[in-house]
PDB file of C-alpha atoms in Angstrom:
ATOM      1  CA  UNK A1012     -13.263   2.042 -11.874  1.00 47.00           C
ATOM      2  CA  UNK A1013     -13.573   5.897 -11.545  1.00 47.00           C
ATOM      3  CA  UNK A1014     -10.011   7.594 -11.860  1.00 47.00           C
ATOM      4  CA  UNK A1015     -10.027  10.524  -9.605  1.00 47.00           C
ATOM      5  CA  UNK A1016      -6.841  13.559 -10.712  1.00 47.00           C
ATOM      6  CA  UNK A1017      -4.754  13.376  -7.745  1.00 53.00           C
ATOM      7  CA  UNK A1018      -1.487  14.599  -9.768  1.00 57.00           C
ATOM      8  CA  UNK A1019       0.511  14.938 -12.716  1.00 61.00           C
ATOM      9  CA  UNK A1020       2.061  11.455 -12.585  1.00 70.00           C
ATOM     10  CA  UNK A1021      -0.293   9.851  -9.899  1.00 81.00           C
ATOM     11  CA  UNK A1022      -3.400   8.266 -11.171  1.00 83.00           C
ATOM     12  CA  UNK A1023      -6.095   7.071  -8.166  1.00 81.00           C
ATOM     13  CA  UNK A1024      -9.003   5.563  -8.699  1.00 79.00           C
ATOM     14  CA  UNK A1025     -11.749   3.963  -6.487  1.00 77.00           C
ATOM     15  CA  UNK A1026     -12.850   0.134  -7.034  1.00 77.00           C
ATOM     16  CA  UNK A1027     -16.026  -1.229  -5.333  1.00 69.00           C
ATOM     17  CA  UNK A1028     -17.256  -4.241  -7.511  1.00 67.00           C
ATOM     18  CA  UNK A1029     -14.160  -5.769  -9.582  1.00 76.00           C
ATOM     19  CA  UNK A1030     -10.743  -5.026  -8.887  1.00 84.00           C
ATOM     20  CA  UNK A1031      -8.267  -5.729 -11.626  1.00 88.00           C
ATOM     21  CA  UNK A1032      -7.202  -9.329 -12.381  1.00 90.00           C
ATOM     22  CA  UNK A1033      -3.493  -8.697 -11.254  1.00 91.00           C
ATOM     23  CA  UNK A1034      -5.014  -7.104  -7.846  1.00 92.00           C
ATOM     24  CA  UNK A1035      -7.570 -10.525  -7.339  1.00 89.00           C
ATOM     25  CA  UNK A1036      -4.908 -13.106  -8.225  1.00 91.00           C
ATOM     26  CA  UNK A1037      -2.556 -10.915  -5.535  1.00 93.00           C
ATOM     27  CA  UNK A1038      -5.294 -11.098  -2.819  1.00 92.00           C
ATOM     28  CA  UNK A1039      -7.367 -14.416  -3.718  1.00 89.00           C
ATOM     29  CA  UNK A1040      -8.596 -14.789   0.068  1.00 84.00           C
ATOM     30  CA  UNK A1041     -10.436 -11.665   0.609  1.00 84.00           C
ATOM     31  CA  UNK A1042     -13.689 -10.220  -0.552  1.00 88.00           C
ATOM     32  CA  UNK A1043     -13.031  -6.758  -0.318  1.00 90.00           C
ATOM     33  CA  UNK A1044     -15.448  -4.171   0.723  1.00 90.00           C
ATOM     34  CA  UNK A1045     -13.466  -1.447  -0.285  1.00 91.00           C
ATOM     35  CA  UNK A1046     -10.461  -1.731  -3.016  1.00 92.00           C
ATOM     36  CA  UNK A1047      -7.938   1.663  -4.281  1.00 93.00           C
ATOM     37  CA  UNK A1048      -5.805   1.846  -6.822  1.00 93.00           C
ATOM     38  CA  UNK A1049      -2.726   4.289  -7.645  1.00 94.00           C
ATOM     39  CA  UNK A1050      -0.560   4.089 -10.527  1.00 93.00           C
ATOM     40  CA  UNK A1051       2.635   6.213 -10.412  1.00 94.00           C
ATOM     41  CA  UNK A1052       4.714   6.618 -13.968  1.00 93.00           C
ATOM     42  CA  UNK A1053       8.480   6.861 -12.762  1.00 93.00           C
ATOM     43  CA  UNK A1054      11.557   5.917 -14.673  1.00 93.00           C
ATOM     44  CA  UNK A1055      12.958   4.267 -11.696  1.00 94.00           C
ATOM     45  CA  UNK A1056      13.936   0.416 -11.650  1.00 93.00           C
ATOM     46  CA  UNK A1057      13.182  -1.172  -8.237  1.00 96.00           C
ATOM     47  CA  UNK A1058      11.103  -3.914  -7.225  1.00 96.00           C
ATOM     48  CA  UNK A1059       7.985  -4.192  -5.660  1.00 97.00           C
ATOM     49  CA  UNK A1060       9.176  -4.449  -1.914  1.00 97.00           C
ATOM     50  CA  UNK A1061      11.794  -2.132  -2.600  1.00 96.00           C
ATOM     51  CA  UNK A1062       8.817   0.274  -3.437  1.00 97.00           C
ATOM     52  CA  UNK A1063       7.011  -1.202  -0.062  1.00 97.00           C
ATOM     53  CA  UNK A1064       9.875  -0.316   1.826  1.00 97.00           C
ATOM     54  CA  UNK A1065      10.152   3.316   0.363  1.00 97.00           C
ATOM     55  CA  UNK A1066       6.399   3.442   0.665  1.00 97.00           C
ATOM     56  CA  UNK A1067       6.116   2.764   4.551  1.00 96.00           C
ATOM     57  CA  UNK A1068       9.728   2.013   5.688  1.00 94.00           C
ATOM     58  CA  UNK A1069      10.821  -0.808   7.804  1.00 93.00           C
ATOM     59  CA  UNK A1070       8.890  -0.118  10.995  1.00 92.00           C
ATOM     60  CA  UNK A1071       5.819   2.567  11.376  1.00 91.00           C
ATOM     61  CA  UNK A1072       6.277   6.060  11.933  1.00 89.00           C
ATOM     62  CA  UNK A1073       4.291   7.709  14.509  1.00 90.00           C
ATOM     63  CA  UNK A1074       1.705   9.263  12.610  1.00 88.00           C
ATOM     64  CA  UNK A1075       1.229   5.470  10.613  1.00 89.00           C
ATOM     65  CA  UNK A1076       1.133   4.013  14.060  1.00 90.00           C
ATOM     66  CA  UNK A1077      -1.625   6.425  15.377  1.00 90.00           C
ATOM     67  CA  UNK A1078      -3.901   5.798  12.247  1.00 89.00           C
ATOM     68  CA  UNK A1079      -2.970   1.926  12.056  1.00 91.00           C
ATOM     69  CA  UNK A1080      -3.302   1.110  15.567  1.00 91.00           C
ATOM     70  CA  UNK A1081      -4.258   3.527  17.707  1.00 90.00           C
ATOM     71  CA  UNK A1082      -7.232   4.346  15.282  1.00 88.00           C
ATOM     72  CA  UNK A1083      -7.934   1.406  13.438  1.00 89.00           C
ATOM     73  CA  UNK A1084      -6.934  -1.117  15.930  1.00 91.00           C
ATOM     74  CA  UNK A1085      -4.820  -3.177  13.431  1.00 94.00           C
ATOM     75  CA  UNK A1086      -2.222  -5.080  14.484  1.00 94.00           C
ATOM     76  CA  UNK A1087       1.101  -4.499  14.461  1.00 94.00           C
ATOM     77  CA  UNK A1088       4.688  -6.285  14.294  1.00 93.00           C
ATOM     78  CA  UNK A1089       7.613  -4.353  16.012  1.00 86.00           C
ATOM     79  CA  UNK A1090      11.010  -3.943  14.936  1.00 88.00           C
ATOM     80  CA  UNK A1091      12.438  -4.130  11.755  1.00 92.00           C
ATOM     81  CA  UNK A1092      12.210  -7.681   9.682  1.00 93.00           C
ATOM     82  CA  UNK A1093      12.691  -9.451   6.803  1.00 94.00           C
ATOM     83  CA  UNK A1094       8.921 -10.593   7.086  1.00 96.00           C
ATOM     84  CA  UNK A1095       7.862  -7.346   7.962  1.00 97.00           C
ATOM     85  CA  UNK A1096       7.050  -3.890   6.301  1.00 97.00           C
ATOM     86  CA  UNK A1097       6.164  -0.895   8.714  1.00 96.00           C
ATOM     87  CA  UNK A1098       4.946  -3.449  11.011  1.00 96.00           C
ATOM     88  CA  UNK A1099       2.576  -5.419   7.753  1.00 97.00           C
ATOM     89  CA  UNK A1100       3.549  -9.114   7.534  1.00 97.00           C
ATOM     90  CA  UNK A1101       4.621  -9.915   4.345  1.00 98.00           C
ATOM     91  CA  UNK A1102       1.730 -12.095   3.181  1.00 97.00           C
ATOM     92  CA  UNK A1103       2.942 -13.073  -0.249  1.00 96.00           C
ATOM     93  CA  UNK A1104       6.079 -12.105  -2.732  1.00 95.00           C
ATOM     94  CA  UNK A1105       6.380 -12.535  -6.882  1.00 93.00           C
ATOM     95  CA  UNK A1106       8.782 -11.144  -8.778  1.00 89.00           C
ATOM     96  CA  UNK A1107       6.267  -7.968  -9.850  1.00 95.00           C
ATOM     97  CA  UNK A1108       4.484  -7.376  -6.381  1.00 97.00           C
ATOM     98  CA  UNK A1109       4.502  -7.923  -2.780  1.00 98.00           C
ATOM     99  CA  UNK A1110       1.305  -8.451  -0.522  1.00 98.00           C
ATOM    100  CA  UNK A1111       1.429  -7.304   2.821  1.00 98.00           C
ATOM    101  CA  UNK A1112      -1.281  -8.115   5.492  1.00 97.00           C
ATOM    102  CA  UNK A1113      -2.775  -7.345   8.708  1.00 96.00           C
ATOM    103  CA  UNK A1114      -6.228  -6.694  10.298  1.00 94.00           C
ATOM    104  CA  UNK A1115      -7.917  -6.403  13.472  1.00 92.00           C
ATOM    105  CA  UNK A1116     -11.211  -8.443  14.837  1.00 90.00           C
ATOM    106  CA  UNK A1117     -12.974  -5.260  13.121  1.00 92.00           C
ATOM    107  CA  UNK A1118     -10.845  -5.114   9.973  1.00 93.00           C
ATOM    108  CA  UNK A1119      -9.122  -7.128   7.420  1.00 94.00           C
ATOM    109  CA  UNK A1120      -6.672  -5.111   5.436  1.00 95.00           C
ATOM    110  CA  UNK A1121      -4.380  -5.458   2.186  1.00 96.00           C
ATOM    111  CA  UNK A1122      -1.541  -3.477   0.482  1.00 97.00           C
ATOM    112  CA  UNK A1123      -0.155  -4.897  -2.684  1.00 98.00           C
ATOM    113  CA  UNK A1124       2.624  -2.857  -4.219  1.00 98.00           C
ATOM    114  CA  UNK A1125       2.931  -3.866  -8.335  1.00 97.00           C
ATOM    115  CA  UNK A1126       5.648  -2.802 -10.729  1.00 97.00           C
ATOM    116  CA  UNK A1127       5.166  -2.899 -14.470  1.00 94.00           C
ATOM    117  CA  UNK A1128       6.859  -1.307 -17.243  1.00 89.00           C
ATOM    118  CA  UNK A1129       7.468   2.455 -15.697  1.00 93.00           C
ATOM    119  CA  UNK A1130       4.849   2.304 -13.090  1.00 95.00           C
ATOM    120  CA  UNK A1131       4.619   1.504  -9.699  1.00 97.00           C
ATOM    121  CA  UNK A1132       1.263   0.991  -8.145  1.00 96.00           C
ATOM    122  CA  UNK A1133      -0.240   0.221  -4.926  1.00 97.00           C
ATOM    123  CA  UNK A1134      -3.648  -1.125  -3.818  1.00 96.00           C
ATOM    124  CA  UNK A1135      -5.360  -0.950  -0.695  1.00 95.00           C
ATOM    125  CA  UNK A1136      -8.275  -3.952  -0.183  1.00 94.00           C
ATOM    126  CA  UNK A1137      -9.784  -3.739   3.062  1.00 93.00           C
ATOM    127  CA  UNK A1138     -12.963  -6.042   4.188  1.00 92.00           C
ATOM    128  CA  UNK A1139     -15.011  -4.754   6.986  1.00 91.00           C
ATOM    129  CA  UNK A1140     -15.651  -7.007   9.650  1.00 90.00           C
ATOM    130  CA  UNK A1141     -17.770  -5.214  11.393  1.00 87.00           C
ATOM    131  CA  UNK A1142     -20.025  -2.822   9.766  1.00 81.00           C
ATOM    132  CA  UNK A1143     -18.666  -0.103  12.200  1.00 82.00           C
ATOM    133  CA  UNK A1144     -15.395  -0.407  10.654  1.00 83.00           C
ATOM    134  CA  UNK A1145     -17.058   0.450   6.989  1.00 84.00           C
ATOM    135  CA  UNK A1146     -18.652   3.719   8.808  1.00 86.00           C
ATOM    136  CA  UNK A1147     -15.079   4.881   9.833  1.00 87.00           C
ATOM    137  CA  UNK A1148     -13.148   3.690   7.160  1.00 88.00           C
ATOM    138  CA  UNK A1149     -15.615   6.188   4.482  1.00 87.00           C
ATOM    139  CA  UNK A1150     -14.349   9.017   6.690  1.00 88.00           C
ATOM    140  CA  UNK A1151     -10.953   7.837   7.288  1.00 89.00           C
ATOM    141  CA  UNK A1152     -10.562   6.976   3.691  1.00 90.00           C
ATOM    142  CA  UNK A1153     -10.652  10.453   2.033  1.00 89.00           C
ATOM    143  CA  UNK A1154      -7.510  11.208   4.024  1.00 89.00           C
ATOM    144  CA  UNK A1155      -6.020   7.987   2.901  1.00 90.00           C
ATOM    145  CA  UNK A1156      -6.503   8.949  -0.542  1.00 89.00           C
ATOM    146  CA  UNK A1157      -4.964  12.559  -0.235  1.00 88.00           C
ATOM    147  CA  UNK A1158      -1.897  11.217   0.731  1.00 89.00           C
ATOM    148  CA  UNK A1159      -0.651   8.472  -0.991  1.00 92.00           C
ATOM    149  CA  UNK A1160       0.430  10.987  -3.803  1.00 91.00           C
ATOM    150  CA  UNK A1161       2.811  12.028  -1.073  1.00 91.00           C
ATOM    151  CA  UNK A1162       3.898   8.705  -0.105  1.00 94.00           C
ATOM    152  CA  UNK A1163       4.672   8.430  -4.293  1.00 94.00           C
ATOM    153  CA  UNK A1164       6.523  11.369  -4.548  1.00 92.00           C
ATOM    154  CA  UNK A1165       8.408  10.868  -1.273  1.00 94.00           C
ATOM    155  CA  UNK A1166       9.319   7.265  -1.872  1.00 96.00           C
ATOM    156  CA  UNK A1167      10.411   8.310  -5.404  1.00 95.00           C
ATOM    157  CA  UNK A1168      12.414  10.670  -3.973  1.00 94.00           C
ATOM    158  CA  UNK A1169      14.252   8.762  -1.283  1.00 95.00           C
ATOM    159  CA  UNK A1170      15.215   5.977  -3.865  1.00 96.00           C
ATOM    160  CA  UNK A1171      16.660   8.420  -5.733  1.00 93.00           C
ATOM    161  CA  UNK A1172      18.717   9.572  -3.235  1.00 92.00           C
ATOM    162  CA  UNK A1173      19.689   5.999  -2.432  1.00 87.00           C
ATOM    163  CA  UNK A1174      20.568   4.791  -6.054  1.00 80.00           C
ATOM    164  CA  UNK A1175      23.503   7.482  -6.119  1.00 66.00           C
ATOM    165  CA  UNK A1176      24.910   9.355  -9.264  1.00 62.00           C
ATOM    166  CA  UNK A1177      24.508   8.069 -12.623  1.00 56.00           C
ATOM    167  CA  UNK A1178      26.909   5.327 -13.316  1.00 49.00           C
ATOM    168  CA  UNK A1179      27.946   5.180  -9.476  1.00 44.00           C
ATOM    169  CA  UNK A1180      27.138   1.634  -7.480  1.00 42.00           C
ATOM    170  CA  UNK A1181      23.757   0.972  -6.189  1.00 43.00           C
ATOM    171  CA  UNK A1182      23.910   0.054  -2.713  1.00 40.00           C
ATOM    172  CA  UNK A1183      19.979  -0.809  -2.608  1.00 40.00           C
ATOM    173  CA  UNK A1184      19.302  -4.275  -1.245  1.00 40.00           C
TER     174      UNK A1184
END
């Protein structure tokens, strides 16, 4: 794994070969071409698809739905659902993380939000299924990896917001 500085709390780092044993035993179906990791420290208490949710909301914003579908052709749910995360089906659920799934005929694609101990972290595992989709996803991936920190600090922020004042009632779900 090479850990790439993307922040003072916000650790990234690129796996080709062998993803971690918590990311494999997430994802057990997939032979992934290309695998990321970010770690987030955060004093925060929520679980995984709480995270998921903060991440990438209940249904995709515009600018996810451009790169998701309009650019990489995956597909979609829409509306809001239980079994759904920004339009990812929720392929699996444990107590620590949440697996959410979709692809294309080009494109199969992962995102597995962990917690552990004061971190969040969230993988992306994507297998090209067409060797196409590898080109684009090298040039498409250096934007990916810019922003996440973003989507960290943003979703840390919003649950924040959400929990209320120290000692007040959490009206998380």
């Amino acid at each position: 794994m090479v850990l790439l500085p993307v922040g003072e709390r916000v650790a990234g780092g690129i796996v080709t070969a062998s993803p971690p044993e918590w990311v494999r035993a997430a994802a057990p179906q997939i032979e992934p071409d290309y695998v990321d990791l970010f770690t987030m420290t955060t004093p925060l208490e929520e679980t995984a698809e709480g995270w998921a949710r903060a991440f990438f909301g209940d249904v995709p914003s515009p600018s996810e739905w451009l790169i998701w579908r309009a650019v990489l052709g995956l597909g979609l749910a829409s509306g809001p659902s239980p079994e759904t995360i920004a339009g990812w089906r929720v392929g699996a659920r444990e107590p620590a993380w949440i697996r959410l799934d979709t692809g294309s005929r080009a494109l199969t694609c992962h995102l597995i939000v962990r917690v552990d101990d004061g971190s969040v972290m969230l993988a992306t595992l994507l297998r090209y299924d067409r060797p196409l989709r590898g080109l684009q996803w090298r040039i498409l991936s250096t934007v990916h990896r810019a922003l996440v920190p973003r989507i960290f600090a943003d979703a840390e922020a919003a649950l924040r917001e959400n929990a209320g004042p120290p000692g007040g009632s959490d009206h998380r779900s």
